Amino acid sequence: MQFGALKSVSELDITVNKGEIVSVIGPNGAGKTTLFNVVTGIYTPTEGDVLLDGKSIAGKDPAIINRLGIARTFQNVRLFLNMSVIENVMAATYAQTKSNIFASALGLPSSRKEEREVRAKAEELLSFFGTRLTGYRWEQPAYSLSYANRRRLEIARALATNPKVLLLDEPAAGMNPKETQEITEVVGRLRSEKDLTILVIEHDMHVVEGISDRVIALDHGVKIAEGDFDSVATHPDVVEAYLGKGSADRK
Amino acid sequence: MSDQQSLGIGTDEWVAQHEKRLARRSGFLGIIDLLNQKFSPTLRYGILGIAAIAFGAFVHNLYLQRIAANLGVFLILTLGLNVVMGFAGLLDLGFVAFFGFGAYAYALTSSAQLNQHWPTYFSVPAIVIVTAFLGYLVSLPSRRLFGDYLAIVTLFFGQVFIQLIISSDSITFPGHENSTDITGGSNGIPGLDPFVLFSHKFKTITDYYWLLLVVLILLMIAIIRVDRARVGRAWKTVREDSLASQAMGIKVNNLKMLAFIVGASIAGLAGTIFAGIQGAVFINGFDMPLLTLIYAAVILGGSGSIPGSILGAFVMSVLPEILRVQNYSEMLFLAVLILTIAVLGKSWKKFAFNIALVILIGLFFKIIFAALNLTTTPAATWAIAPVSKLLKYWLFIPQNRILWGNIAFIILISLVAYYSIAREKMKLYLLPVIAYVAIFLWEDRLVVEPNTTRQLIIGMLLVVLMIVRPQGFLGKTRVEVL
């Protein structure tokens, strides 16, 4: 992926297997979010390809890529702030629901039934986070939520699109240690209960250690290490990327 | 267990504030809060509907009926624009062109202009469909645009429409010698056929009134339903964050096109009815002034709010009419003034204090200036209206009203400006003075110049409201980034 003369991500070859949780780590500006943006269609790669189940999805419209089964959250949390919590989740079921403008305007039974189903689904998805986003919180505007709850809501919203692959961009950012612990558990449950393949960008090494089957380290848009957490965390290039040249020797 | 803990301190600020939100504010605003709690939206719409039916059944004043019919057409337009701008967040400045297209299409298919006299039950639906298609065509180049860019492009389409209508009065078709007059140019098209529905010919404005009422009720039910359902939600996501919306599988471009199409067809429908009522179409009715009024109505009421659109349309289309009549305008002015004092005073005690102070100030000046022999009796036309009759015993009426009025105008503006930065305690005394100067200015200067007054009042209303309540009368506060 190239912006003008700047190569943001280059010659990056990543494979994520079904049911796997893979963490992407790296210092700021390493190209982690760019990678996500390429995969979800927000950027069209200048070179290379993105394959989902062996089919190319590179350069497709983000909405199409989502419909093919890749959902994501955003590093800077992009909720529909002025909609209620439950509306945020219900809106994300758009692609799987059918009732068109006429059916809704006429209040056809099929449209009403679908509306009930969508709401039930949204309530169920929100109950995934215990009682944090249930009950009285359903009708709150999203902007009234705390930062941690916004991150949870974003995950619930992504789940509402029925994805096969979930991309989480810093799910634990801005959370306290207890909440971080909780989100680690949630990621594990997402795989076991929702049958998801998960790709995570995360800076918190406790989270990375706790959830990852495999860790990929990026720096300057290049993969510098790949493997299980311990081998990547102690890899000299990774230590150097985070702490500077020569740090690995001093250690 | 962890759930119980997690609902502890700090996480639950919304619940903690729940009671506070329900509690009524003191003073005048408390009454509004009480009404809000007592009347459900359904009840409010019901009351409004009954009032509208009662109006149609009992009011036979032609002037009032005409105002009501104009309000009806304007309301359809406001609801349509509310879909495009309020729900989908698209700044469509070509909106009024679809209204004009609907009107002209009806004129061309129901007049001697092209010698076409289509039956209404065919022409109106056909025109609505064609306008929808036109909306689709306009949306094709616009669908990738947002905000200012979209505004420029749609503004251009609106102007193109006007130029096309004006210059289509002499078109020479290939193979013909003489030019044909299609749109009548700036002369418009007069002599349109009235609507004929269910073999009933629409002879009076009352017929159109009932038609408008039925159309409005159906339209409102449809829009409210759509707003709460799948498409309405998706529109709101486009307005809120179109990138996130796309990432959630919503085809943003299609939804924007749909909003354009829906808005266009609603405006087209309004156009046909408008042409039917007027019996003639003229291009200058579909230009910027109307567009500005519709936008003002939607923004004033609260963009995205349907009750807000109704209120906004009411204010923008009925208020100018009320202000035409001196007596009504006076009463309205005083009512608004007293309401403002009540709202700003926040409690009944302060309200009573302010009103008493206003009366005292009035009497004080009356006596002082009477002693100085500067007072005169009001002009004959002035004292006819009941309110003025009453006020003349209290209000100081100078000999040179224009001069004193102009001075009062400057004083008023300075005082209002100062009020906005004054301290709370100062405001309590400042408010009655402002109120007095405002009444003085109104009675001595403005009331005799109704046209200037109308524009001034509406302009001030917009300015004040946008400062005090940027979200409009009934709009929800919108948060950009928190």
XYZ file of C-alpha atoms in Angstrom:
733
model
C 0.000 0.000 0.000
C 1.534 3.230 -1.154
C 0.477 6.837 -0.508
C 2.294 9.004 -3.055
C 5.943 8.184 -2.504
C 5.352 6.754 0.949
C 5.211 3.001 1.195
C 2.988 2.334 4.178
C 2.816 -1.434 3.954
C 4.959 -3.413 1.542
C 5.511 -7.047 0.630
C 3.462 -8.138 3.568
C 2.323 -11.721 3.396
C -0.093 -12.720 6.111
C -2.289 -15.792 6.311
C -4.951 -16.230 8.952
C -6.460 -19.697 9.286
C -10.044 -20.398 10.146
C -10.764 -20.205 13.859
C -7.433 -18.636 14.641
C -6.771 -15.549 16.747
C -3.848 -13.613 15.328
C -2.447 -10.453 16.898
C -0.705 -7.759 14.930
C 1.749 -5.717 16.957
C 4.240 -3.030 16.138
C 5.203 0.512 17.060
C 3.052 3.487 16.045
C 3.135 4.052 12.313
C 4.112 0.463 11.581
C 1.179 0.057 9.193
C -1.164 -2.014 11.337
C -4.289 0.051 10.765
C -3.360 0.490 7.108
C -3.342 -3.290 6.877
C -6.880 -3.348 8.302
C -7.992 -0.616 5.923
C -6.642 -2.576 2.957
C -8.346 -5.764 4.075
C -11.725 -4.062 4.677
C -11.667 -2.193 1.383
C -11.255 1.325 2.706
C -7.997 1.464 0.743
C -7.403 -0.272 -2.562
C -3.945 -1.841 -2.456
C -1.547 -0.374 -5.027
C 0.067 -3.798 -5.317
C -0.765 -7.287 -4.171
C -4.020 -9.004 -3.324
C -6.342 -9.843 -0.436
C -7.921 -13.279 -0.483
C -10.936 -14.471 1.491
C -11.542 -18.222 1.191
C -9.267 -18.162 -1.846
C -11.228 -15.412 -3.639
C -9.791 -11.977 -4.258
C -11.530 -9.146 -2.426
C -8.894 -6.465 -2.929
C -10.336 -3.121 -3.967
C -13.947 -4.143 -3.518
C -16.386 -1.727 -1.889
C -16.197 -1.823 1.946
C -19.891 -2.673 2.110
C -19.372 -5.652 -0.220
C -16.371 -6.874 1.752
C -18.430 -6.666 4.921
C -21.201 -8.660 3.282
C -18.652 -11.308 2.293
C -17.964 -11.801 5.988
C -15.303 -9.396 7.243
C -16.360 -7.020 10.005
C -14.196 -4.582 11.882
C -13.969 -2.088 14.693
C -12.107 1.201 14.473
C -9.099 2.386 16.420
C -10.732 5.773 17.034
C -14.196 4.244 17.694
C -16.631 5.284 14.997
C -20.044 4.697 16.470
C -23.234 6.292 15.200
C -23.089 8.644 18.178
C -26.517 10.222 17.909
C -28.342 6.920 17.581
C -29.334 4.789 20.532
C -27.225 1.834 21.631
C -29.667 -0.695 20.275
C -30.147 1.241 17.045
C -26.410 1.088 16.466
C -26.570 -2.693 16.522
C -29.880 -2.943 14.667
C -28.572 -0.718 11.885
C -25.714 -3.138 11.271
C -28.173 -5.911 10.361
C -29.046 -3.913 7.246
C -27.398 -6.282 4.790
C -29.184 -9.376 6.106
C -32.630 -7.812 6.277
C -34.978 -7.110 3.439
C -37.886 -4.827 4.220
C -37.745 -1.994 1.723
C -39.080 1.505 2.102
C -42.571 0.595 0.885
C -42.908 -2.407 3.188
C -41.900 -0.254 6.156
C -44.132 2.655 5.152
C -47.148 0.376 4.772
C -46.284 -1.472 7.973
C -46.547 -4.872 6.270
C -46.554 -7.888 8.621
C -43.291 -9.169 7.118
C -41.637 -5.848 7.882
C -42.940 -5.836 11.456
C -41.814 -9.402 11.994
C -38.372 -8.587 10.684
C -38.198 -5.570 12.963
C -38.960 -7.765 15.982
C -36.336 -10.289 14.921
C -33.713 -7.607 14.398
C -34.403 -6.173 17.808
C -34.219 -9.564 19.468
C -30.922 -10.210 17.718
C -29.534 -6.862 18.816
C -30.582 -7.495 22.416
C -28.934 -10.882 22.318
C -25.695 -9.481 20.909
C -25.586 -6.736 23.510
C -26.084 -9.293 26.277
C -22.761 -10.773 25.151
C -21.069 -8.229 27.403
C -22.990 -9.175 30.537
C -25.201 -6.421 31.858
C -22.954 -3.614 30.704
C -24.982 -2.822 27.611
C -28.387 -4.206 28.460
C -31.701 -3.014 29.845
C -31.865 0.689 30.403
C -28.782 1.210 28.252
C -30.553 0.095 25.072
C -32.295 3.385 24.563
C -29.405 5.628 25.557
C -27.692 7.608 22.843
C -24.308 6.111 22.033
C -22.543 9.344 22.914
C -23.573 8.928 26.544
C -21.507 5.752 26.888
C -18.157 5.544 28.572
C -15.118 4.896 26.415
C -14.937 1.218 27.342
C -18.622 0.729 26.626
C -18.220 2.389 23.264
C -15.573 -0.156 22.382
C -17.895 -2.958 23.492
C -20.747 -1.514 21.485
C -18.529 -1.341 18.434
C -17.788 -5.042 18.769
C -21.499 -5.823 19.161
C -22.222 -3.747 16.076
C -19.569 -5.585 14.077
C -21.034 -8.913 15.218
C -24.478 -7.867 13.994
C -23.222 -8.067 10.415
C -22.769 -11.865 10.844
C -19.057 -11.921 10.047
C -16.778 -14.903 9.553
C -13.699 -12.818 10.233
C -13.529 -10.091 12.837
C -10.862 -7.390 12.788
C -10.425 -5.633 16.130
C -8.374 -2.443 16.112
C -7.029 -1.936 19.636
C -10.018 -3.345 21.537
C -8.413 -2.709 24.945
C -7.245 0.856 24.339
C -8.437 3.204 27.060
C -9.583 0.429 29.374
C -8.555 -0.144 32.967
C -6.818 -3.415 33.967
C -10.080 -5.078 34.995
C -11.814 -4.124 31.790
C -8.773 -5.220 29.838
C -8.999 -8.610 31.506
C -12.663 -8.741 30.595
C -12.086 -7.866 26.951
C -9.453 -10.602 26.777
C -12.083 -13.087 27.907
C -14.593 -11.658 25.463
C -12.232 -12.161 22.517
C -11.775 -15.788 23.551
C -15.542 -16.271 23.833
C -16.078 -14.644 20.448
C -14.064 -17.434 18.876
C -15.600 -20.282 20.823
C -19.239 -19.116 20.811
C -19.486 -17.241 17.542
C -17.110 -19.407 15.563
C -15.040 -16.446 14.445
C -11.610 -15.991 12.999
C -10.093 -12.950 14.677
C -7.326 -10.561 13.749
C -6.412 -8.122 16.534
C -4.260 -5.033 16.658
C -3.211 -4.453 20.237
C -0.576 -2.583 22.164
C -1.299 -4.122 25.543
C 1.052 -7.089 25.730
C -0.997 -8.780 28.458
C -3.926 -8.908 26.094
C -1.751 -10.076 23.212
C -0.276 -12.798 25.392
C -3.681 -13.819 26.682
C -5.516 -14.199 23.387
C -3.108 -14.896 20.558
C -2.551 -18.186 18.814
C 0.000 -16.396 16.722
C 1.600 -12.956 16.778
C 2.784 -10.919 13.807
C 5.086 -7.968 14.384
C 5.224 -5.124 11.863
C 7.624 -2.247 11.553
C 7.704 0.344 8.793
C 5.168 -1.697 6.870
C 7.320 -4.824 6.839
C 6.779 -8.026 8.769
C 9.706 -8.400 11.140
C 8.618 -11.424 13.130
C 5.917 -14.071 13.269
C 5.202 -16.923 15.621
C 3.870 -17.599 19.118
C 3.888 -14.793 21.655
C 7.106 -15.757 23.439
C 9.201 -16.121 20.323
C 7.973 -12.815 18.848
C 8.277 -10.906 22.123
C 11.901 -11.903 22.503
C 12.774 -11.580 18.823
C 15.728 -9.133 18.540
C 14.151 -7.174 15.650
C 10.946 -6.658 17.643
C 12.807 -5.462 20.710
C 14.819 -3.151 18.503
C 11.706 -1.781 16.786
C 10.132 -0.918 20.120
C 13.149 0.202 22.120
C 15.656 1.385 19.550
C 18.841 0.101 17.997
C 21.180 -1.777 20.291
C 18.581 -2.411 22.955
C 18.555 -6.108 22.267
C 22.313 -6.354 22.920
C 22.160 -4.417 26.155
C 19.455 -6.724 27.384
C -20.863 -11.030 40.970
C -18.681 -9.115 38.595
C -21.833 -7.677 37.062
C -22.912 -6.275 40.381
C -19.524 -4.756 40.852
C -19.370 -3.352 37.378
C -22.560 -1.415 37.992
C -20.863 0.456 40.776
C -19.558 3.948 40.998
C -18.743 5.796 37.814
C -20.101 3.315 35.300
C -23.646 4.295 35.888
C -23.801 8.014 35.425
C -26.842 7.756 33.168
C -28.912 5.956 35.767
C -27.686 8.294 38.437
C -28.983 11.210 36.436
C -32.235 9.509 35.548
C -34.259 11.134 38.296
C -32.736 14.485 37.542
C -33.760 14.222 33.929
C -37.311 13.377 34.897
C -37.570 16.183 37.427
C -39.389 19.220 36.200
C -37.626 22.498 35.840
C -38.954 25.381 37.884
C -40.889 28.315 36.462
C -42.414 28.419 33.041
C -40.265 25.653 31.551
C -41.735 23.367 34.189
C -45.122 23.616 32.477
C -43.556 22.477 29.212
C -41.907 19.564 31.029
C -45.232 18.644 32.616
C -47.036 18.753 29.260
C -44.267 16.676 27.753
C -44.759 14.021 30.391
C -48.552 14.031 30.230
C -49.065 14.008 26.478
C -47.745 11.065 24.508
C -46.687 11.734 20.906
C -49.741 9.848 19.634
C -52.013 12.074 21.702
C -50.261 15.174 20.403
C -50.657 14.095 16.791
C -54.275 13.215 17.563
C -55.011 16.677 18.955
C -53.304 18.259 15.970
C -55.340 16.110 13.581
C -58.624 16.949 15.306
C -57.744 20.637 15.240
C -57.025 20.371 11.516
C -60.337 18.593 10.870
C -62.232 21.123 12.983
C -60.599 23.924 11.031
C -61.692 22.410 7.726
C -65.217 21.820 8.979
C -65.955 25.113 10.717
C -63.762 27.806 9.201
C -65.195 29.207 6.006
C -63.134 32.336 5.752
C -61.526 32.211 2.318
C -58.402 34.037 3.459
C -57.807 31.623 6.338
C -58.487 28.655 4.089
C -55.909 29.884 1.638
C -53.346 30.242 4.415
C -54.172 26.732 5.593
C -53.797 25.297 2.087
C -50.460 27.051 1.642
C -49.386 25.678 4.994
C -50.389 22.198 3.826
C -48.247 22.401 0.695
C -45.391 23.908 2.665
C -45.695 21.148 5.252
C -45.371 18.438 2.600
C -42.221 20.154 1.363
C -40.807 20.434 4.870
C -41.462 16.757 5.560
C -39.794 15.862 2.265
C -36.733 17.960 2.967
C -36.621 16.507 6.452
C -36.118 13.077 4.882
C -33.256 14.277 2.684
C -31.547 16.601 5.132
C -32.807 15.512 8.537
C -32.586 11.753 8.130
C -29.909 11.197 5.500
C -27.992 14.397 6.238
C -27.730 15.491 2.601
C -27.542 19.200 1.885
C -29.780 19.227 -1.188
C -30.098 22.784 -2.481
C -31.901 21.654 -5.623
C -34.851 20.412 -3.608
C -37.211 23.156 -4.649
C -36.622 22.371 -8.335
C -38.455 19.062 -7.871
C -41.376 21.021 -6.424
C -41.270 23.270 -9.471
C -41.005 20.295 -11.781
C -44.090 18.728 -10.224
C -46.037 21.959 -10.609
C -44.945 22.531 -14.209
C -45.542 18.913 -15.146
C -49.084 19.218 -13.827
C -49.530 22.510 -15.677
C -48.374 21.002 -18.982
C -50.617 17.949 -18.657
C -53.686 19.841 -17.456
C -54.007 23.044 -19.451
C -54.457 24.510 -22.879
C -50.706 25.160 -23.081
C -49.998 21.855 -24.866
C -53.676 21.079 -25.111
C -53.319 18.149 -22.758
C -56.024 17.430 -20.212
C -55.026 14.264 -18.428
C -57.267 12.862 -15.727
C -55.935 13.725 -12.257
C -55.818 10.137 -10.998
C -53.426 9.405 -13.831
C -51.431 12.613 -14.145
C -50.536 13.057 -10.457
C -49.132 9.553 -9.866
C -47.347 9.703 -13.228
C -45.768 13.035 -12.332
C -44.681 11.740 -8.927
C -42.992 8.763 -10.606
C -41.297 10.967 -13.208
C -40.098 13.361 -10.485
C -38.721 10.387 -8.581
C -36.847 9.396 -11.739
C -35.545 12.946 -12.052
C -34.361 12.691 -8.458
C -32.569 9.505 -9.439
C -30.863 11.251 -12.361
C -29.720 14.127 -10.147
C -28.471 11.683 -7.535
C -26.258 9.861 -10.068
C -23.549 12.524 -10.170
C -24.235 13.587 -6.576
C -24.151 10.255 -4.784
C -20.427 10.290 -4.075
C -20.545 13.804 -2.667
C -21.178 15.062 0.824
C -21.698 18.378 2.548
C -20.572 21.508 0.753
C -19.710 19.701 -2.468
C -23.138 18.167 -2.686
C -24.695 21.543 -1.923
C -22.908 23.191 -4.862
C -23.834 20.467 -7.320
C -27.505 20.395 -6.310
C -27.673 24.194 -6.279
C -26.519 24.066 -9.878
C -29.285 21.613 -10.772
C -31.851 23.916 -9.182
C -30.629 26.861 -11.247
C -30.538 24.785 -14.423
C -34.185 23.943 -13.876
C -35.132 27.595 -13.574
C -33.180 28.585 -16.676
C -34.707 25.715 -18.629
C -38.227 26.786 -17.736
C -37.564 30.439 -18.533
C -35.977 29.733 -21.904
C -38.347 26.997 -23.021
C -40.887 29.478 -24.332
C -39.497 29.446 -27.833
C -38.091 26.113 -28.826
C -37.655 25.277 -32.472
C -37.869 21.562 -33.032
C -35.803 20.114 -35.862
C -37.825 20.081 -39.069
C -40.152 22.853 -37.902
C -40.151 26.423 -39.072
C -41.779 28.110 -36.103
C -40.769 27.953 -32.494
C -43.045 26.360 -29.929
C -43.886 27.839 -26.545
C -43.728 25.038 -24.017
C -43.421 26.569 -20.557
C -44.659 30.081 -21.121
C -41.270 31.411 -20.046
C -41.441 34.027 -17.361
C -45.141 34.540 -18.060
C -45.959 31.163 -16.598
C -48.898 28.976 -17.509
C -52.340 30.165 -16.458
C -55.716 28.474 -16.592
C -54.941 25.020 -15.221
C -57.658 22.422 -14.830
C -58.658 21.828 -11.236
C -58.184 18.363 -9.720
C -60.914 15.839 -10.446
C -60.901 12.855 -8.106
C -63.661 10.253 -7.761
C -65.593 12.314 -10.330
C -65.576 15.219 -7.889
C -64.338 18.458 -9.358
C -62.230 20.532 -6.944
C -64.054 23.854 -7.125
C -63.105 25.452 -3.834
C -60.018 25.677 -1.718
C -61.810 23.531 0.892
C -61.628 20.565 -1.475
C -57.873 20.966 -1.688
C -57.698 21.422 2.049
C -59.229 17.993 2.649
C -57.011 16.446 0.001
C -53.943 17.983 1.626
C -55.035 16.740 5.022
C -55.394 13.169 3.761
C -52.063 13.336 1.911
C -50.325 14.772 4.971
C -51.692 12.157 7.355
C -50.667 9.319 5.054
C -47.286 10.887 4.377
C -46.582 11.409 8.050
C -47.518 7.842 8.961
C -45.269 6.574 6.168
C -42.324 8.773 7.116
C -42.570 7.973 10.824
C -42.688 4.265 10.047
C -39.754 4.413 7.653
C -37.783 6.479 10.150
C -38.096 3.758 12.776
C -37.421 0.867 10.424
C -34.512 -0.531 8.471
C -34.137 2.162 5.819
C -34.575 5.013 8.302
C -31.881 3.585 10.544
C -29.543 3.141 7.604
C -30.134 6.765 6.547
C -29.177 7.899 10.002
C -25.960 5.880 9.886
C -25.084 7.620 6.617
C -25.663 10.951 8.321
C -23.678 9.965 11.394
C -20.622 8.284 9.928
C -20.729 7.095 6.360
C -17.399 5.267 6.560
C -18.493 3.184 9.543
C -21.813 2.731 7.791
C -20.072 1.229 4.761
C -17.934 -0.974 6.952
C -21.178 -2.365 8.422
C -22.347 -3.537 5.021
C -24.586 -0.573 4.233
C -24.378 0.607 0.644
C -24.099 4.280 1.380
C -24.357 5.511 -2.191
C -27.589 3.609 -2.785
C -29.108 5.006 0.380
C -28.194 8.526 -0.581
C -29.794 7.982 -3.966
C -32.885 6.612 -2.264
C -33.096 9.695 -0.034
C -32.861 11.900 -3.121
C -35.567 9.924 -4.876
C -37.932 9.965 -1.889
C -37.370 13.678 -1.339
C -37.898 14.428 -5.020
C -41.128 12.472 -5.273
C -42.567 14.111 -2.154
C -41.658 17.546 -3.540
C -43.154 16.579 -6.914
C -46.412 15.586 -5.246
C -46.500 18.893 -3.379
C -45.911 20.639 -6.718
C -48.915 19.064 -8.428
C -51.258 20.002 -5.583
C -49.808 23.496 -5.425
C -50.392 23.967 -9.169
C -53.951 22.701 -8.734
C -54.662 25.180 -5.959
C -53.094 28.142 -7.733
C -54.634 27.350 -11.097
C -51.449 28.743 -12.629
C -47.683 28.301 -12.371
C -44.968 30.941 -12.453
C -41.282 30.179 -12.304
C -40.408 32.786 -9.676
C -42.302 30.759 -7.094
C -39.725 27.976 -7.295
C -36.532 29.902 -6.745
C -34.209 30.591 -3.829
C -36.669 32.442 -1.537
C -38.857 29.355 -1.216
C -35.823 27.114 -0.771
C -34.588 29.359 2.024
C -37.982 29.246 3.715
C -38.158 25.435 3.598
C -34.644 25.106 4.966
C -35.418 27.658 7.665
C -38.524 25.679 8.619
C -36.644 22.380 8.887
C -33.747 23.906 10.818
C -35.999 26.013 13.039
C -38.114 23.016 13.998
C -35.144 20.736 14.465
C -33.568 18.841 11.617
C -34.534 15.173 11.741
C -37.564 15.692 13.961
C -41.012 15.234 12.430
C -42.921 17.250 15.065
C -40.176 19.833 14.604
C -40.836 19.975 10.867
C -44.521 20.555 11.537
C -43.799 23.339 13.989
C -41.163 24.877 11.718
C -43.516 24.840 8.737
C -46.208 26.424 10.862
C -43.942 29.190 12.042
C -42.430 29.930 8.643
C -45.686 29.925 6.695
C -48.327 31.144 9.148
C -46.300 33.642 11.139
C -45.772 36.071 8.217
C -49.528 36.040 7.629
C -50.344 36.716 11.272
C -47.869 39.574 11.305
C -49.735 41.242 8.453
C -52.602 42.189 10.743
C -51.599 44.788 13.299
C -53.867 43.515 16.013
C -52.668 39.909 15.764
C -49.058 40.923 15.424
C -49.288 43.020 18.559
C -50.796 40.255 20.596
C -48.260 37.801 19.267
C -45.436 40.175 20.015
C -46.546 40.712 23.608
C -47.179 37.005 24.104
C -43.677 36.168 22.850
C -42.188 38.884 25.008
C -43.938 37.644 28.141
C -42.960 34.063 27.315
C -39.348 35.128 26.857
C -39.346 36.805 30.249
C -40.922 33.696 31.749
C -38.368 31.380 30.169
C -35.367 33.536 30.995
C -36.619 34.226 34.518
C -36.558 30.502 35.330
C -38.816 30.797 38.396
C -42.283 32.254 39.003
C -40.969 34.646 41.610
C -38.483 36.237 39.241
C -41.128 36.313 36.551
C -43.526 38.283 38.763
C -40.706 40.612 39.775
C -39.768 41.257 36.141
C -43.307 41.939 35.016
C -43.904 44.297 37.938
C -40.705 46.117 37.095
C -41.725 46.502 33.442
C -45.025 48.059 34.500
C -43.284 50.399 36.923
C -40.734 51.503 34.333
C -43.560 52.231 31.895
C -45.502 54.336 34.397
C -42.332 56.132 35.452
C -41.472 57.247 31.920
C -45.082 58.106 31.212
C -45.194 60.465 34.171
C -41.739 61.967 33.601
C -42.317 62.715 29.938
C -45.827 63.932 30.583
C -44.338 66.401 33.048
C -41.767 67.458 30.453
C -44.623 67.904 28.009
C -43.071 65.651 25.373
C -45.983 63.278 25.132
C -48.592 63.254 22.419
C -51.730 61.302 21.738
C -51.284 58.327 19.448
C -52.257 58.481 15.807
C -55.795 57.451 15.058
C -54.834 54.227 13.246
C -52.569 53.240 16.072
C -55.107 53.231 18.860
C -57.756 51.118 17.143
C -56.359 47.733 18.047
C -57.476 46.599 21.518
C -53.948 46.011 22.777
C -52.777 49.465 21.758
C -55.881 51.007 23.275
C -54.925 49.522 26.576
C -51.254 50.352 26.224
C -51.737 54.028 25.536
C -52.532 54.653 29.202
C -49.184 53.187 30.130
C -46.767 53.705 27.291
C -44.960 56.944 26.629
C -45.817 58.195 23.147
C -43.340 60.818 21.935
C -44.121 63.562 19.456
C -41.386 62.581 17.047
C -41.989 58.858 16.926
C -39.558 58.044 14.164
C -36.622 59.684 15.903
C -37.448 58.203 19.307
C -38.080 54.836 17.707
C -34.695 54.844 16.007
C -32.973 55.754 19.240
C -34.869 52.984 21.016
C -33.741 50.547 18.339
C -30.086 51.311 18.981
C -30.586 51.156 22.743
C -32.371 47.833 22.423
C -29.592 46.238 20.376
C -26.930 47.500 22.805
C -28.898 46.228 25.801
C -29.449 42.799 24.272
C -25.761 42.566 23.430
C -24.895 43.551 26.989
C -27.430 41.098 28.382
C -25.597 38.203 26.772
C -22.459 38.980 28.794
C -24.082 40.405 31.939
C -23.907 38.678 35.302
C -26.915 36.728 36.635
C -27.916 39.389 39.131
C -27.593 42.140 36.554
C -29.767 40.180 34.143
C -32.649 40.218 36.585
C -32.853 44.016 36.351
C -31.762 44.249 32.746
C -34.523 42.029 31.419
C -37.430 44.347 32.336
C -35.594 47.314 30.805
C -35.060 45.380 27.574
C -38.707 44.342 27.594
C -39.829 47.930 28.043
C -37.604 49.244 25.247
C -38.849 46.433 23.002
C -42.492 47.328 23.647
C -41.720 50.994 23.111
C -39.953 50.272 19.847
C -42.735 48.023 18.669
C -45.624 50.300 19.457
C -44.038 53.560 18.453
C -42.038 52.599 15.431
C -42.470 49.115 14.032
C -46.191 48.627 14.175
C -46.731 51.266 11.497
C -44.351 49.512 9.106
C -45.701 45.966 8.976
C -43.570 44.716 6.082
C -40.245 45.682 7.597
C -41.442 44.409 10.933
C -42.349 40.999 9.591
C -38.958 40.395 8.104
C -37.215 41.804 11.135
C -39.208 39.613 13.496
C -38.656 36.425 11.520
C -34.971 37.212 11.106
C -34.566 37.901 14.808
C -36.481 34.777 15.693
C -34.067 32.703 13.599
C -30.980 34.404 15.004
C -32.094 34.137 18.620
C -33.259 30.553 18.278
C -30.072 29.419 16.592
C -28.044 30.951 19.415
C -30.222 29.633 22.229
C -31.178 26.286 20.703
C -28.897 25.374 17.789
C -30.727 22.070 17.430
C -34.047 23.838 16.688
C -37.310 23.894 18.645
C -37.848 20.156 18.875
C -34.559 18.793 17.584
C -32.320 16.610 19.669
C -28.924 17.904 20.596
C -26.451 16.306 18.263
C -22.991 15.417 19.302
C -20.188 15.494 16.776
C -17.256 14.033 18.692
C -17.096 13.481 22.421
